[in-house]
Tab-separated table of C-alpha atoms and ligand atoms in Angstrom:
chain	number	residue	atom	x	y	z
A	547	UNK	CA	0.000	0.000	0.000
A	548	UNK	CA	1.340	3.495	-0.848
A	549	UNK	CA	2.427	5.592	2.150
A	550	UNK	CA	-0.101	8.376	2.833
A	551	UNK	CA	1.220	11.892	2.342
A	552	UNK	CA	2.134	13.903	5.438
A	553	UNK	CA	-0.867	16.157	4.860
A	554	UNK	CA	-3.272	13.250	4.662
A	555	UNK	CA	-1.756	11.727	7.726
A	556	UNK	CA	-1.947	14.922	9.775
A	557	UNK	CA	-5.535	15.709	8.872
A	558	UNK	CA	-6.657	12.212	9.791
A	559	UNK	CA	-4.746	12.306	13.053
A	560	UNK	CA	-6.181	15.710	13.917
A	561	UNK	CA	-9.706	14.547	13.227
A	562	UNK	CA	-9.485	11.086	14.750
A	563	UNK	CA	-7.704	12.040	17.962
A	564	UNK	CA	-10.711	14.178	18.850
A	565	UNK	CA	-13.644	12.022	17.703
A	566	UNK	CA	-16.206	10.685	20.117
A	567	UNK	CA	-16.301	7.071	18.987
A	568	UNK	CA	-19.668	6.516	20.674
A	569	UNK	CA	-21.503	9.768	20.026
A	570	UNK	CA	-20.286	10.936	16.607
A	571	UNK	CA	-23.292	10.947	14.209
A	572	UNK	CA	-21.020	10.331	11.192
A	573	UNK	CA	-19.908	7.071	12.747
A	574	UNK	CA	-23.465	6.058	13.675
A	575	UNK	CA	-24.525	6.337	10.041
A	576	UNK	CA	-21.614	4.373	8.551
A	577	UNK	CA	-18.362	4.060	10.528
A	578	UNK	CA	-16.464	2.031	7.918
A	579	UNK	CA	-15.097	4.788	5.644
A	580	UNK	CA	-13.730	6.481	8.786
A	581	UNK	CA	-12.270	3.250	10.140
A	582	UNK	CA	-10.619	2.743	6.764
A	583	UNK	CA	-9.086	6.224	6.779
A	584	UNK	CA	-7.640	5.654	10.228
A	585	UNK	CA	-6.510	2.080	9.449
A	586	UNK	CA	-4.699	3.136	6.306
A	587	UNK	CA	-3.008	6.221	7.732
A	588	UNK	CA	-2.412	5.777	11.482
A	589	UNK	CA	-3.639	2.308	12.421
A	590	UNK	CA	-2.667	2.518	16.098
A	591	UNK	CA	-3.894	5.954	17.050
A	592	UNK	CA	-4.048	7.801	20.372
A	593	UNK	CA	-7.515	9.254	20.964
A	594	UNK	CA	-6.618	12.342	22.968
A	595	UNK	CA	-10.180	13.177	23.930
A	596	UNK	CA	-10.884	9.831	25.602
A	597	UNK	CA	-7.254	8.852	26.203
A	598	UNK	CA	-6.894	5.417	24.691
A	599	UNK	CA	-5.227	3.749	21.717
A	600	UNK	CA	-7.495	2.803	18.822
A	601	UNK	CA	-6.189	-0.444	17.302
A	602	UNK	CA	-7.611	-0.798	13.816
A	603	UNK	CA	-5.668	-3.344	11.696
A	604	UNK	CA	-6.516	-7.055	11.665
A	605	UNK	CA	-2.983	-8.217	12.507
A	606	UNK	CA	-2.603	-5.768	15.401
A	607	UNK	CA	-6.038	-6.614	16.831
A	608	UNK	CA	-5.183	-10.307	16.576
A	609	UNK	CA	-1.884	-9.852	18.442
A	610	UNK	CA	-3.398	-7.729	21.214
A	611	UNK	CA	-6.302	-10.116	21.863
A	612	UNK	CA	-4.147	-13.208	21.715
A	613	UNK	CA	-1.578	-12.221	24.354
A	614	UNK	CA	-2.859	-11.760	27.936
A	615	UNK	CA	0.707	-11.593	29.280
A	616	UNK	CA	1.089	-8.207	27.538
A	617	UNK	CA	-2.530	-7.004	27.413
A	618	UNK	CA	-4.794	-7.410	30.432
A	619	UNK	CA	-8.587	-7.783	30.439
A	620	UNK	CA	-8.938	-6.177	33.880
A	621	UNK	CA	-10.860	-3.141	32.576
A	622	UNK	CA	-13.917	-3.605	30.404
A	623	UNK	CA	-14.389	-0.126	28.976
A	624	UNK	CA	-12.986	3.397	28.826
A	625	UNK	CA	-13.824	5.168	31.040
A	626	UNK	CA	-13.920	2.217	33.446
A	627	UNK	CA	-17.439	1.370	34.598
A	628	UNK	CA	-18.098	-0.176	37.964
A	629	UNK	CA	-20.519	-3.067	38.098
A	630	UNK	CA	-22.854	-3.413	41.105
A	631	UNK	CA	-21.508	-6.874	42.055
A	632	UNK	CA	-17.889	-6.350	40.963
A	633	UNK	CA	-15.871	-7.254	37.868
A	634	UNK	CA	-17.356	-9.741	35.432
A	635	UNK	CA	-16.180	-13.341	35.606
A	636	UNK	CA	-14.363	-14.648	33.592
A	637	UNK	CA	-14.138	-11.727	31.137
A	638	UNK	CA	-12.328	-9.303	33.433
A	639	UNK	CA	-9.684	-11.700	34.713
A	640	UNK	CA	-6.332	-12.796	33.282
A	641	UNK	CA	-4.665	-16.219	33.330
A	642	UNK	CA	-4.174	-18.182	35.523
A	643	UNK	CA	-7.287	-16.965	37.432
A	644	UNK	CA	-9.197	-16.675	34.158
A	645	UNK	CA	-8.455	-20.286	33.147
A	646	UNK	CA	-9.857	-21.648	36.426
A	647	UNK	CA	-13.196	-19.914	35.961
A	648	UNK	CA	-13.387	-20.571	32.225
A	649	UNK	CA	-12.830	-24.253	32.875
A	650	UNK	CA	-15.937	-24.382	35.112
A	651	UNK	CA	-18.039	-22.747	32.409
A	652	UNK	CA	-16.919	-24.849	29.425
A	653	UNK	CA	-19.601	-27.593	29.822
A	654	UNK	CA	-22.323	-24.920	29.564
A	655	UNK	CA	-21.203	-23.926	26.073
A	656	UNK	CA	-20.546	-27.142	24.156
A	657	UNK	CA	-21.945	-27.660	20.631
A	658	UNK	CA	-24.348	-30.214	22.195
A	659	UNK	CA	-25.795	-27.521	24.488
A	660	UNK	CA	-26.364	-25.262	21.482
A	661	UNK	CA	-28.050	-28.148	19.663
A	662	UNK	CA	-30.324	-28.800	22.647
A	663	UNK	CA	-31.369	-25.148	22.646
A	664	UNK	CA	-32.301	-25.228	18.962
A	665	UNK	CA	-35.932	-26.450	19.287
A	666	UNK	CA	-36.628	-23.766	21.894
A	667	UNK	CA	-35.006	-21.105	19.677
A	668	UNK	CA	-36.950	-22.206	16.593
A	669	UNK	CA	-40.215	-22.265	18.534
A	670	UNK	CA	-39.681	-18.721	19.836
A	671	UNK	CA	-38.640	-17.466	16.368
A	672	UNK	CA	-41.726	-19.015	14.769
A	673	UNK	CA	-44.058	-17.521	17.367
A	674	UNK	CA	-42.582	-14.027	16.962
A	675	UNK	CA	-42.669	-14.254	13.161
A	676	UNK	CA	-46.274	-15.475	13.122
A	677	UNK	CA	-47.255	-12.341	15.049
A	678	UNK	CA	-45.188	-10.157	12.717
A	679	UNK	CA	-46.703	-11.852	9.650
A	680	UNK	CA	-50.227	-11.276	10.967
A	681	UNK	CA	-49.535	-7.608	11.703
A	682	UNK	CA	-48.060	-7.046	8.217
A	683	UNK	CA	-45.259	-4.870	9.608
A	684	UNK	CA	-42.870	-4.675	12.533
A	685	UNK	CA	-40.166	-2.732	14.250
A	686	UNK	CA	-37.714	-5.587	13.906
A	687	UNK	CA	-35.477	-4.795	16.897
A	688	UNK	CA	-38.363	-4.544	19.372
A	689	UNK	CA	-40.439	-7.352	17.874
A	690	UNK	CA	-37.766	-9.938	17.050
A	691	UNK	CA	-34.099	-9.082	17.677
A	692	UNK	CA	-34.562	-8.361	21.399
A	693	UNK	CA	-37.126	-11.040	22.383
A	694	UNK	CA	-35.512	-13.989	20.548
A	695	UNK	CA	-32.192	-14.204	22.462
A	696	UNK	CA	-33.972	-12.919	25.561
A	697	UNK	CA	-36.228	-15.950	25.863
A	698	UNK	CA	-33.513	-18.424	24.879
A	699	UNK	CA	-30.834	-17.102	27.229
A	700	UNK	CA	-33.105	-16.487	30.228
A	701	UNK	CA	-34.493	-20.027	29.950
A	702	UNK	CA	-30.950	-21.436	29.619
A	703	UNK	CA	-29.813	-19.409	32.661
A	704	UNK	CA	-32.804	-20.558	34.730
A	705	UNK	CA	-34.453	-17.192	35.444
A	706	UNK	CA	-38.154	-17.627	36.401
A	707	UNK	CA	-40.655	-15.995	34.053
A	708	UNK	CA	-42.066	-13.637	36.673
A	709	UNK	CA	-38.760	-11.714	36.604
A	710	UNK	CA	-38.686	-11.359	32.819
A	711	UNK	CA	-40.636	-8.060	32.419
A	712	UNK	CA	-38.262	-6.147	34.706
A	713	UNK	CA	-35.207	-7.698	33.022
A	714	UNK	CA	-36.672	-6.904	29.603
A	715	UNK	CA	-37.013	-3.246	30.587
A	716	UNK	CA	-33.341	-3.183	31.619
A	717	UNK	CA	-32.287	-4.930	28.412
A	718	UNK	CA	-34.290	-2.597	26.216
A	719	UNK	CA	-32.832	0.495	27.863
A	720	UNK	CA	-29.309	-1.001	27.732
A	721	UNK	CA	-29.560	-1.843	24.047
A	722	UNK	CA	-30.374	1.769	23.220
A	723	UNK	CA	-27.679	3.104	25.519
A	724	UNK	CA	-25.200	4.376	23.012
A	725	UNK	CA	-25.539	8.115	22.972
A	726	UNK	CA	-23.782	10.076	25.662
A	727	UNK	CA	-27.201	11.032	27.086
A	728	UNK	CA	-26.584	11.193	30.863
A	729	UNK	CA	-30.259	10.639	31.767
A	730	UNK	CA	-30.533	7.492	29.653
A	731	UNK	CA	-27.284	6.289	31.170
A	732	UNK	CA	-28.504	6.891	34.729
A	733	UNK	CA	-31.749	5.072	34.048
A	734	UNK	CA	-29.923	2.122	32.568
A	735	UNK	CA	-27.509	1.918	35.532
A	736	UNK	CA	-30.443	1.974	37.974
A	737	UNK	CA	-32.159	-0.830	36.045
A	738	UNK	CA	-28.955	-2.855	35.988
A	739	UNK	CA	-28.758	-2.583	39.767
A	740	UNK	CA	-32.310	-3.917	39.978
A	741	UNK	CA	-31.399	-6.879	37.756
A	742	UNK	CA	-28.348	-7.498	39.915
A	743	UNK	CA	-30.426	-7.569	43.115
A	744	UNK	CA	-32.976	-9.854	41.471
A	745	UNK	CA	-30.313	-12.326	40.250
A	746	UNK	CA	-28.825	-12.359	43.754
A	747	UNK	CA	-32.207	-13.318	45.185
A	748	UNK	CA	-32.687	-16.108	42.617
A	749	UNK	CA	-29.236	-17.616	43.195
A	750	UNK	CA	-29.598	-17.464	46.981
A	751	UNK	CA	-32.970	-19.181	46.743
A	752	UNK	CA	-31.401	-21.989	44.670
A	753	UNK	CA	-28.502	-22.390	47.111
A	754	UNK	CA	-30.898	-22.639	50.059
A	755	UNK	CA	-33.912	-24.401	48.559
A	756	UNK	CA	-32.708	-26.245	45.428
A	757	UNK	CA	-34.701	-26.275	42.174
A	758	UNK	CA	-34.271	-27.439	38.566
A	759	UNK	CA	-31.010	-29.301	37.905
A	760	UNK	CA	-30.527	-28.585	34.209
A	761	UNK	CA	-29.863	-24.867	33.885
A	762	UNK	CA	-26.865	-22.543	34.291
A	763	UNK	CA	-27.637	-21.573	37.879
A	764	UNK	CA	-27.866	-25.276	38.865
A	765	UNK	CA	-24.465	-25.844	37.231
A	766	UNK	CA	-22.882	-22.934	39.116
A	767	UNK	CA	-24.377	-23.961	42.460
A	768	UNK	CA	-22.791	-27.414	42.089
A	769	UNK	CA	-19.414	-26.218	40.656
A	770	UNK	CA	-16.112	-25.995	42.479
A	771	UNK	CA	-13.096	-23.740	42.025
A	772	UNK	CA	-9.833	-24.597	43.825
A	773	UNK	CA	-11.637	-27.356	45.729
A	774	UNK	CA	-14.400	-25.115	47.140
A	775	UNK	CA	-17.890	-24.074	46.107
A	776	UNK	CA	-18.323	-20.783	44.225
A	777	UNK	CA	-19.326	-17.913	46.494
A	778	UNK	CA	-22.631	-16.125	45.968
A	779	UNK	CA	-20.723	-13.104	44.683
A	780	UNK	CA	-18.771	-15.189	42.133
A	781	UNK	CA	-21.973	-16.778	40.849
A	782	UNK	CA	-23.566	-13.364	40.547
A	783	UNK	CA	-20.627	-11.918	38.618
A	784	UNK	CA	-20.760	-14.873	36.211
A	785	UNK	CA	-24.537	-14.525	35.721
A	786	UNK	CA	-24.276	-10.778	35.115
A	787	UNK	CA	-21.699	-11.453	32.395
A	788	UNK	CA	-23.742	-14.198	30.753
A	789	UNK	CA	-26.805	-11.990	30.839
A	790	UNK	CA	-24.961	-9.062	29.245
A	791	UNK	CA	-22.883	-11.118	26.780
A	792	UNK	CA	-25.687	-13.429	25.741
A	793	UNK	CA	-28.435	-10.922	24.964
A	794	UNK	CA	-27.060	-7.685	23.645
A	795	UNK	CA	-24.567	-9.180	21.213
A	796	UNK	CA	-27.020	-11.457	19.443
A	797	UNK	CA	-29.681	-8.733	19.305
A	798	UNK	CA	-27.267	-6.285	17.697
A	799	UNK	CA	-25.916	-8.881	15.273
A	800	UNK	CA	-29.277	-10.079	13.992
A	801	UNK	CA	-30.479	-6.455	13.762
A	802	UNK	CA	-27.427	-5.457	11.711
A	803	UNK	CA	-27.851	-8.467	9.432
A	804	UNK	CA	-31.438	-7.535	8.661
A	805	UNK	CA	-30.488	-3.936	7.851
A	806	UNK	CA	-28.395	-5.197	4.943
A	807	UNK	CA	-30.764	-7.938	3.862
A	808	UNK	CA	-33.750	-5.589	3.799
A	809	UNK	CA	-31.815	-2.869	1.981
A	810	UNK	CA	-30.510	-5.336	-0.637
A	811	UNK	CA	-33.370	-7.543	-1.876
A	812	UNK	CA	-30.925	-9.512	-4.059
A	813	UNK	CA	-29.240	-10.868	-0.877
A	814	UNK	CA	-32.638	-11.676	0.616
A	815	UNK	CA	-33.741	-13.475	-2.567
A	816	UNK	CA	-30.575	-15.552	-2.590
A	817	UNK	CA	-31.195	-16.750	0.971
A	818	UNK	CA	-34.745	-17.700	-0.016
A	819	UNK	CA	-33.677	-19.643	-3.118
A	820	UNK	CA	-30.461	-21.106	-1.635
A	821	UNK	CA	-31.128	-21.705	2.077
A	822	UNK	CA	-28.003	-23.903	2.228
A	823	UNK	CA	-25.821	-20.806	2.137
A	824	UNK	CA	-27.428	-19.367	5.288
A	825	UNK	CA	-24.557	-20.516	7.594
A	826	UNK	CA	-21.890	-18.872	5.420
A	827	UNK	CA	-24.096	-15.811	4.819
A	828	UNK	CA	-24.462	-15.471	8.579
A	829	UNK	CA	-20.660	-15.467	9.000
A	830	UNK	CA	-20.233	-12.942	6.203
A	831	UNK	CA	-22.888	-10.561	7.498
A	832	UNK	CA	-21.193	-10.767	10.922
A	833	UNK	CA	-17.869	-9.896	9.324
A	834	UNK	CA	-19.362	-7.053	7.314
A	835	UNK	CA	-20.945	-5.456	10.406
A	836	UNK	CA	-19.017	-6.594	13.463
A	837	UNK	CA	-20.482	-5.286	16.635
A	838	UNK	CA	-17.618	-5.157	19.096
A	839	UNK	CA	-14.947	-2.868	20.496
A	840	UNK	CA	-12.999	-4.494	23.361
A	841	UNK	CA	-10.634	-3.031	25.926
A	842	UNK	CA	-7.165	-4.133	27.022
A	843	UNK	CA	-4.609	-2.519	29.351
A	844	UNK	CA	-0.889	-2.655	28.452
A	845	UNK	CA	0.828	-4.743	31.160
A	846	UNK	CA	4.213	-3.122	30.358
A	847	UNK	CA	5.792	-0.745	27.853
A	848	UNK	CA	5.520	-2.330	24.421
A	849	UNK	CA	5.145	-1.701	20.695
A	850	UNK	CA	1.879	-2.328	18.859
A	851	UNK	CA	1.817	-1.993	15.076
A	852	UNK	CA	5.041	0.027	15.232
A	853	UNK	CA	3.635	2.393	17.859
A	854	UNK	CA	5.178	2.717	21.341
A	855	UNK	CA	2.576	2.073	24.043
A	856	UNK	CA	3.158	2.758	27.750
A	857	UNK	CA	2.445	0.429	30.645
A	858	UNK	CA	-1.122	0.996	31.877
A	859	UNK	CA	-2.334	2.602	28.619
A	860	UNK	CA	-5.801	1.428	27.573
A	861	UNK	CA	-6.138	-0.004	24.067
A	862	UNK	CA	-9.445	-0.490	22.282
A	863	UNK	CA	-9.477	-3.132	19.558
A	864	UNK	CA	-11.992	-2.359	16.821
A	865	UNK	CA	-13.259	-5.669	15.446
A	866	UNK	CA	-15.398	-3.785	12.921
A	867	UNK	CA	-12.269	-2.247	11.445
A	868	UNK	CA	-10.176	-5.446	11.604
A	869	UNK	CA	-12.880	-7.378	9.770
A	870	UNK	CA	-12.864	-4.858	6.890
A	871	UNK	CA	-9.067	-4.952	6.526
A	872	UNK	CA	-8.299	-5.253	2.805
A	873	UNK	CA	-4.918	-6.829	3.620
A	874	UNK	CA	-6.798	-9.904	4.889
A	875	UNK	CA	-10.151	-9.960	3.083
A	876	UNK	CA	-10.506	-9.619	-0.690
A	877	UNK	CA	-13.245	-7.101	-1.545
A	878	UNK	CA	-13.463	-6.331	2.165
A	879	UNK	CA	-16.185	-3.704	1.688
A	880	UNK	CA	-18.400	-6.044	-0.334
A	881	UNK	CA	-20.871	-8.603	1.045
A	882	UNK	CA	-19.916	-11.986	-0.445
A	883	UNK	CA	-22.597	-14.283	0.961
A	884	UNK	CA	-20.633	-17.476	0.316
A	885	UNK	CA	-17.196	-16.086	1.255
A	886	UNK	CA	-14.740	-18.884	1.984
A	887	UNK	CA	-12.455	-18.782	3.875
A	888	UNK	CA	-13.786	-16.160	6.255
A	889	UNK	CA	-11.400	-15.680	9.171
A	890	UNK	CA	-13.348	-12.848	10.792
A	891	UNK	CA	-12.637	-11.903	14.395
A	892	UNK	CA	-16.222	-11.294	15.432
A	893	UNK	CA	-15.998	-13.790	18.293
A	894	UNK	CA	-12.514	-12.616	19.281
A	895	UNK	CA	-9.353	-14.717	19.500
A	896	UNK	CA	-7.107	-15.968	22.308
A	897	UNK	CA	-8.038	-17.004	25.836
A	898	UNK	CA	-11.205	-14.869	26.013
A	899	UNK	CA	-12.582	-16.038	22.656
A	900	UNK	CA	-16.379	-16.008	22.913
A	901	UNK	CA	-17.642	-18.938	24.957
A	902	UNK	CA	-21.128	-18.495	23.533
A	903	UNK	CA	-20.209	-18.733	19.829
A	904	UNK	CA	-21.963	-22.093	19.278
A	905	UNK	CA	-25.136	-20.786	20.907
A	906	UNK	CA	-24.924	-17.466	19.047
A	907	UNK	CA	-24.321	-19.127	15.663
A	908	UNK	CA	-27.248	-21.480	16.231
A	909	UNK	CA	-29.547	-18.557	17.129
A	910	UNK	CA	-28.474	-16.536	14.085
A	911	UNK	CA	-28.888	-19.428	11.641
A	912	UNK	CA	-32.306	-20.359	13.061
A	913	UNK	CA	-33.364	-16.691	12.870
A	914	UNK	CA	-32.298	-16.352	9.215
A	915	UNK	CA	-33.876	-19.685	8.259
A	916	UNK	CA	-37.227	-18.893	9.828
A	917	UNK	CA	-37.333	-15.270	8.623
A	918	UNK	CA	-36.733	-16.347	5.009
A	919	UNK	CA	-39.293	-19.140	5.289
A	920	UNK	CA	-42.049	-17.316	7.167
A	921	UNK	CA	-41.868	-13.653	6.095
A	922	UNK	CA	-39.827	-13.851	2.853
A	923	UNK	CA	-41.333	-10.707	1.317
A	924	UNK	CA	-40.029	-8.384	4.017
A	925	UNK	CA	-38.844	-4.965	2.851
A	926	UNK	CA	-37.942	-1.599	4.342
A	927	UNK	CA	-40.909	0.530	5.367
A	928	UNK	CA	-40.839	3.753	3.311
A	929	UNK	CA	-40.548	6.979	5.326
A	930	UNK	CA	-39.241	5.216	8.422
A	931	UNK	CA	-35.495	5.823	8.490
A	932	UNK	CA	-33.260	3.132	9.980
A	933	UNK	CA	-31.771	4.376	13.262
A	934	UNK	CA	-28.306	3.029	14.049
A	935	UNK	CA	-25.407	3.552	16.429
A	936	UNK	CA	-21.663	2.868	16.497
A	937	UNK	CA	-19.259	2.862	19.398
A	938	UNK	CA	-18.678	0.230	22.046
A	939	UNK	CA	-21.223	-1.757	20.108
A	940	UNK	CA	-22.369	-1.320	16.505
A	941	UNK	CA	-26.097	-1.832	16.507
A	942	UNK	CA	-29.510	-0.814	15.290
A	943	UNK	CA	-32.122	1.052	17.342
A	944	UNK	CA	-34.995	0.965	14.880
A	945	UNK	CA	-35.626	-1.040	11.747
A	946	UNK	CA	-39.168	-0.820	10.396
A	947	UNK	CA	-40.188	-3.525	7.954
A	948	UNK	CA	-43.277	-4.331	5.877
A	949	UNK	CA	-43.931	-8.032	5.555
B	2378	LIG	C1	-23.240	-12.788	17.798
B	2378	LIG	C2	-23.182	-12.812	19.105
B	2378	LIG	C3	-21.896	-12.701	19.894
B	2378	LIG	C4	-20.738	-12.037	19.600
B	2378	LIG	C5	-20.410	-11.243	18.353
B	2378	LIG	C6	-19.830	-12.238	20.728
B	2378	LIG	C7	-18.528	-11.755	20.785
B	2378	LIG	C8	-17.664	-11.979	21.829
B	2378	LIG	C9	-16.276	-11.554	21.861
B	2378	LIG	C10	-15.567	-10.786	20.763
B	2378	LIG	C11	-15.744	-11.968	23.051
B	2378	LIG	C12	-14.293	-11.753	23.521
B	2378	LIG	C13	-14.145	-10.533	24.381
B	2378	LIG	C14	-12.717	-10.215	24.746
B	2378	LIG	O1	-11.783	-10.804	24.201
B	2378	LIG	O2	-12.513	-9.308	25.593
B	2378	LIG	C15	-16.780	-12.650	23.767
B	2378	LIG	C16	-16.623	-13.202	25.014
B	2378	LIG	C17	-17.621	-13.886	25.668
B	2378	LIG	N1	-18.877	-14.197	25.191
B	2378	LIG	FE1	-19.639	-13.709	23.399
B	2378	LIG	N2	-20.464	-12.991	21.662
B	2378	LIG	C18	-21.716	-13.310	21.194
B	2378	LIG	C19	-22.667	-14.089	21.829
B	2378	LIG	C20	-22.516	-14.666	23.048
B	2378	LIG	C21	-23.520	-15.480	23.708
B	2378	LIG	C22	-24.884	-15.838	23.112
B	2378	LIG	C23	-23.002	-15.824	24.927
B	2378	LIG	C24	-23.631	-16.645	26.026
B	2378	LIG	C25	-24.622	-17.455	25.854
B	2378	LIG	C26	-21.669	-15.257	25.023
B	2378	LIG	C27	-20.828	-15.406	26.095
B	2378	LIG	C28	-19.538	-14.906	26.154
B	2378	LIG	C29	-18.675	-15.069	27.322
B	2378	LIG	C30	-19.022	-15.801	28.600
B	2378	LIG	C31	-17.476	-14.431	27.028
B	2378	LIG	C32	-16.257	-14.286	27.942
B	2378	LIG	C33	-15.239	-15.383	27.653
B	2378	LIG	C34	-13.983	-15.241	28.485
B	2378	LIG	O3	-13.699	-14.171	29.041
B	2378	LIG	O4	-13.257	-16.235	28.586
B	2378	LIG	N3	-21.416	-14.569	23.869
B	2378	LIG	N4	-17.945	-12.660	23.010
């Protein structure tokens, strides 16, 4: 690639060091041209306004995520947010502590578990789509993308149905929490505290009184770490992570997928006529719109992508930028529904690689299969603009469809 001129480089640096990666409306609309400008001119860039490194190239993101001895997971965001129960387990720990907790959780995430959840997922998808079909239109995020993973993950966790409405309110407000609106943020934090207190009650009840033996809470109550039972606080911190990781990410991913399918009827028609390509199309749509930005802290002075980084500096890896890196993906800015190979980093890499990827992939494939079978004529509703956000998570707030 040709070196950018000094002028180009300076103007990009000047602009990008001051952007608000969560609140900038240009990024909300379409962040990829901006990611590309940064990636191709100053791929490891200090954001002066928020004081962290933006890591944009595939190879650099890969290296940072892969090496916990140099890059710690102790902090989940910039600025650091405190969770009501404490740091999330196992996401916010480093080896060897991380490995001990991850080991306990592995049986909950096997391909067989995902397979067992498939009938439930398909049943929920069919019920939601029947209602959407009858109504003739929907706001896809509210009517499908939020409730589908919600029902699957809360059932899998073992949360009784009477708690679902309050948790749904918290989830809905969290999913739309992207703008720097302090009131929305306060409301969402208050709701999260309520969810935390509710989960604590549920776990304590299980510890004291028993209950079903085939859900996540049952597994945690009977698990051991270092030869002892998990404490209530450890179980809570695990549940709060599973709740956050399992809902939001799938909602945003399926919402983003449908934005592109609805806006490009030729993609939609191909999934209808060639349903066998749905698994690869799902991977490609995830690559094309990757939701995540993840935080690491430099354990010591080091060099990332040729850039000197100081001990303690926060680094944010932009999976959305890495997955559009033209050095790795041919026609990176094109959707190639049957792309193969497709080494996207949407589920991360290294010791923290997404535990839930089998469950997430199953949910996404079931969703695409049922949508293209049950409401195949879906299209964008005229005069209802799509509302989207970028930032710590790339997602969709509103997507109105006619069916
Ligand atoms: C399309 C949906 C999903 C995407 C894109 C996604 C992405 C990711 C990524 C990139 C990470 C690594 C974070 C890091 O390195 O700091 C991660 C971790 C994790 N994810 Fe997912 N995820 C998804 C769905 C799920 C689901 C459905 C679950 C649970 C049922 C889940 C559970 C987890 C857990 C527990 C971790 C922490 C693993 C660890 O720290 O060892 N994820 N996810």
